[in-house]
């Protein structure tokens, strides 16, 4: 079964953008879509805390295909991505990533998956650097005039 997994998120990739890219990918690779699922859980939570997503993963059968827009559909944490890929690949479930035009399956070269995880880690580091704001370091000097 070929399942599209869309992620409800508020940043740059709306569900419409995700869906268009996935449909384009599926058409280009002659993949017939059987069903669509929407993932609503917080991607910052650990896999054990995302009950609905865990239920979705358990409902998949051997040799199913999941079509996603990008890795953020699963999680933005590289450690959680490793858990998810391990869960899927041990059951021979293929993951099609439309954003990078890649399919990860049991027979894929490990370097392909490692490259995706490294890119995600770099993206996370870049986003963390952009977030770091706050008070400037140093002493607070009060001047009365």
Coordinates of N, CA and C in Angstrom, one line a residue, residues 33-83:
X33 N -1.2 6.3 -5.4 CA -1.5 6.6 -4.0 C -2.8 5.9 -3.6
X34 N -2.7 5.2 -2.5 CA -3.8 4.5 -1.9 C -4.6 5.3 -0.9
X35 N -3.8 5.9 0.0 CA -4.5 6.7 1.1 C -3.6 7.8 1.5
X36 N -4.2 8.8 2.3 CA -3.4 9.9 2.8 C -3.7 10.0 4.3
X37 N -2.7 10.2 5.1 CA -2.7 10.4 6.5 C -2.2 11.8 6.9
X38 N -2.7 12.4 7.9 CA -2.2 13.7 8.4 C -1.6 13.5 9.8
X39 N -0.4 13.9 10.0 CA 0.3 13.8 11.2 C 0.2 15.2 12.0
X40 N -0.4 15.2 13.2 CA -0.6 16.4 13.9 C 0.2 16.5 15.2
X41 N 0.9 15.5 15.6 CA 1.6 15.6 16.8 C 2.9 16.5 16.8
X42 N 3.3 16.9 17.9 CA 4.4 17.9 18.0 C 5.7 17.1 17.7
X43 N 6.4 17.6 16.6 CA 7.7 16.9 16.2 C 8.8 17.0 17.2
X44 N 8.7 17.9 18.2 CA 9.8 18.0 19.2 C 9.6 17.0 20.3
X45 N 8.5 16.3 20.4 CA 8.3 15.2 21.4 C 9.0 14.0 21.0
X46 N 9.3 13.1 22.0 CA 10.0 11.9 21.7 C 8.9 10.9 21.1
X47 N 9.4 9.9 20.4 CA 8.5 9.0 19.8 C 7.5 8.3 20.7
X48 N 8.0 8.0 21.9 CA 7.2 7.3 22.9 C 6.0 8.2 23.4
X49 N 6.1 9.5 23.3 CA 5.1 10.4 23.7 C 4.1 10.7 22.6
X50 N 4.4 10.3 21.4 CA 3.5 10.6 20.3 C 2.6 9.4 20.0
X51 N 1.6 9.2 20.8 CA 0.8 8.0 20.7 C 0.1 7.8 19.3
X52 N -0.5 8.8 18.7 CA -1.1 8.6 17.4 C -0.1 8.3 16.4
X53 N 1.1 8.9 16.4 CA 2.1 8.6 15.4 C 2.6 7.2 15.5
X54 N 2.8 6.7 16.8 CA 3.2 5.4 17.0 C 2.2 4.4 16.5
X55 N 0.9 4.7 16.8 CA -0.2 3.9 16.3 C -0.1 3.7 14.7
X56 N 0.1 4.9 14.1 CA 0.3 4.9 12.6 C 1.4 4.0 12.2
X57 N 2.5 4.1 12.8 CA 3.7 3.2 12.5 C 3.4 1.8 12.7
X58 N 2.7 1.4 13.8 CA 2.3 0.0 14.0 C 1.3 -0.5 13.0
X59 N 0.5 0.4 12.5 CA -0.5 -0.1 11.5 C 0.0 -0.4 10.1
X60 N 1.3 0.0 9.9 CA 1.8 -0.3 8.6 C 2.2 -1.8 8.4
X61 N 2.0 -2.3 7.2 CA 2.3 -3.7 6.9 C 3.7 -3.8 6.2
X62 N 4.2 -5.0 6.2 CA 5.5 -5.2 5.5 C 5.3 -4.8 4.0
X63 N 6.4 -4.2 3.5 CA 6.5 -3.8 2.1 C 5.5 -2.6 1.7
X64 N 5.0 -1.9 2.7 CA 4.3 -0.7 2.4 C 5.2 0.4 2.0
X65 N 4.7 1.5 1.4 CA 5.5 2.6 1.0 C 4.9 3.9 1.6
X66 N 5.7 4.7 2.2 CA 5.3 6.0 2.8 C 5.9 7.1 1.9
X67 N 5.1 8.0 1.5 CA 5.5 9.2 0.8 C 5.4 10.4 1.7
X68 N 6.6 11.1 1.9 CA 6.6 12.2 2.8 C 7.2 13.4 2.0
X69 N 7.0 14.6 2.5 CA 7.6 15.8 1.8 C 9.0 15.9 2.2
X70 N 9.3 15.9 3.5 CA 10.7 16.0 4.0 C 10.8 15.3 5.3
X71 N 12.0 15.2 5.9 CA 12.2 14.5 7.1 C 11.5 15.2 8.3
X72 N 11.2 16.4 8.2 CA 10.4 17.1 9.3 C 9.1 16.5 9.5
X73 N 8.6 15.8 8.5 CA 7.3 15.1 8.6 C 7.3 14.1 9.8
X74 N 8.5 13.4 9.9 CA 8.6 12.5 11.0 C 9.0 13.1 12.3
X75 N 10.1 13.9 12.2 CA 10.6 14.6 13.4 C 11.7 15.6 13.0
X76 N 11.9 16.5 14.0 CA 13.1 17.4 13.7 C 14.3 17.1 14.5
X77 N 14.2 16.0 15.3 CA 15.3 15.5 16.1 C 15.9 14.3 15.4
X78 N 17.2 14.4 15.2 CA 17.9 13.3 14.5 C 17.9 12.0 15.2
X79 N 17.9 12.0 16.5 CA 17.8 10.8 17.3 C 16.5 10.1 17.1
X80 N 15.4 10.9 17.1 CA 14.1 10.3 16.8 C 14.0 9.8 15.4
X81 N 14.6 10.5 14.4 CA 14.6 10.0 13.0 C 15.2 8.7 12.9
X82 N 16.3 8.4 13.6 CA 17.0 7.2 13.6 C 16.1 6.1 14.1
X83 N 15.3 6.3 15.2 CA 14.4 5.4 15.7 C 13.3 5.0 14.7

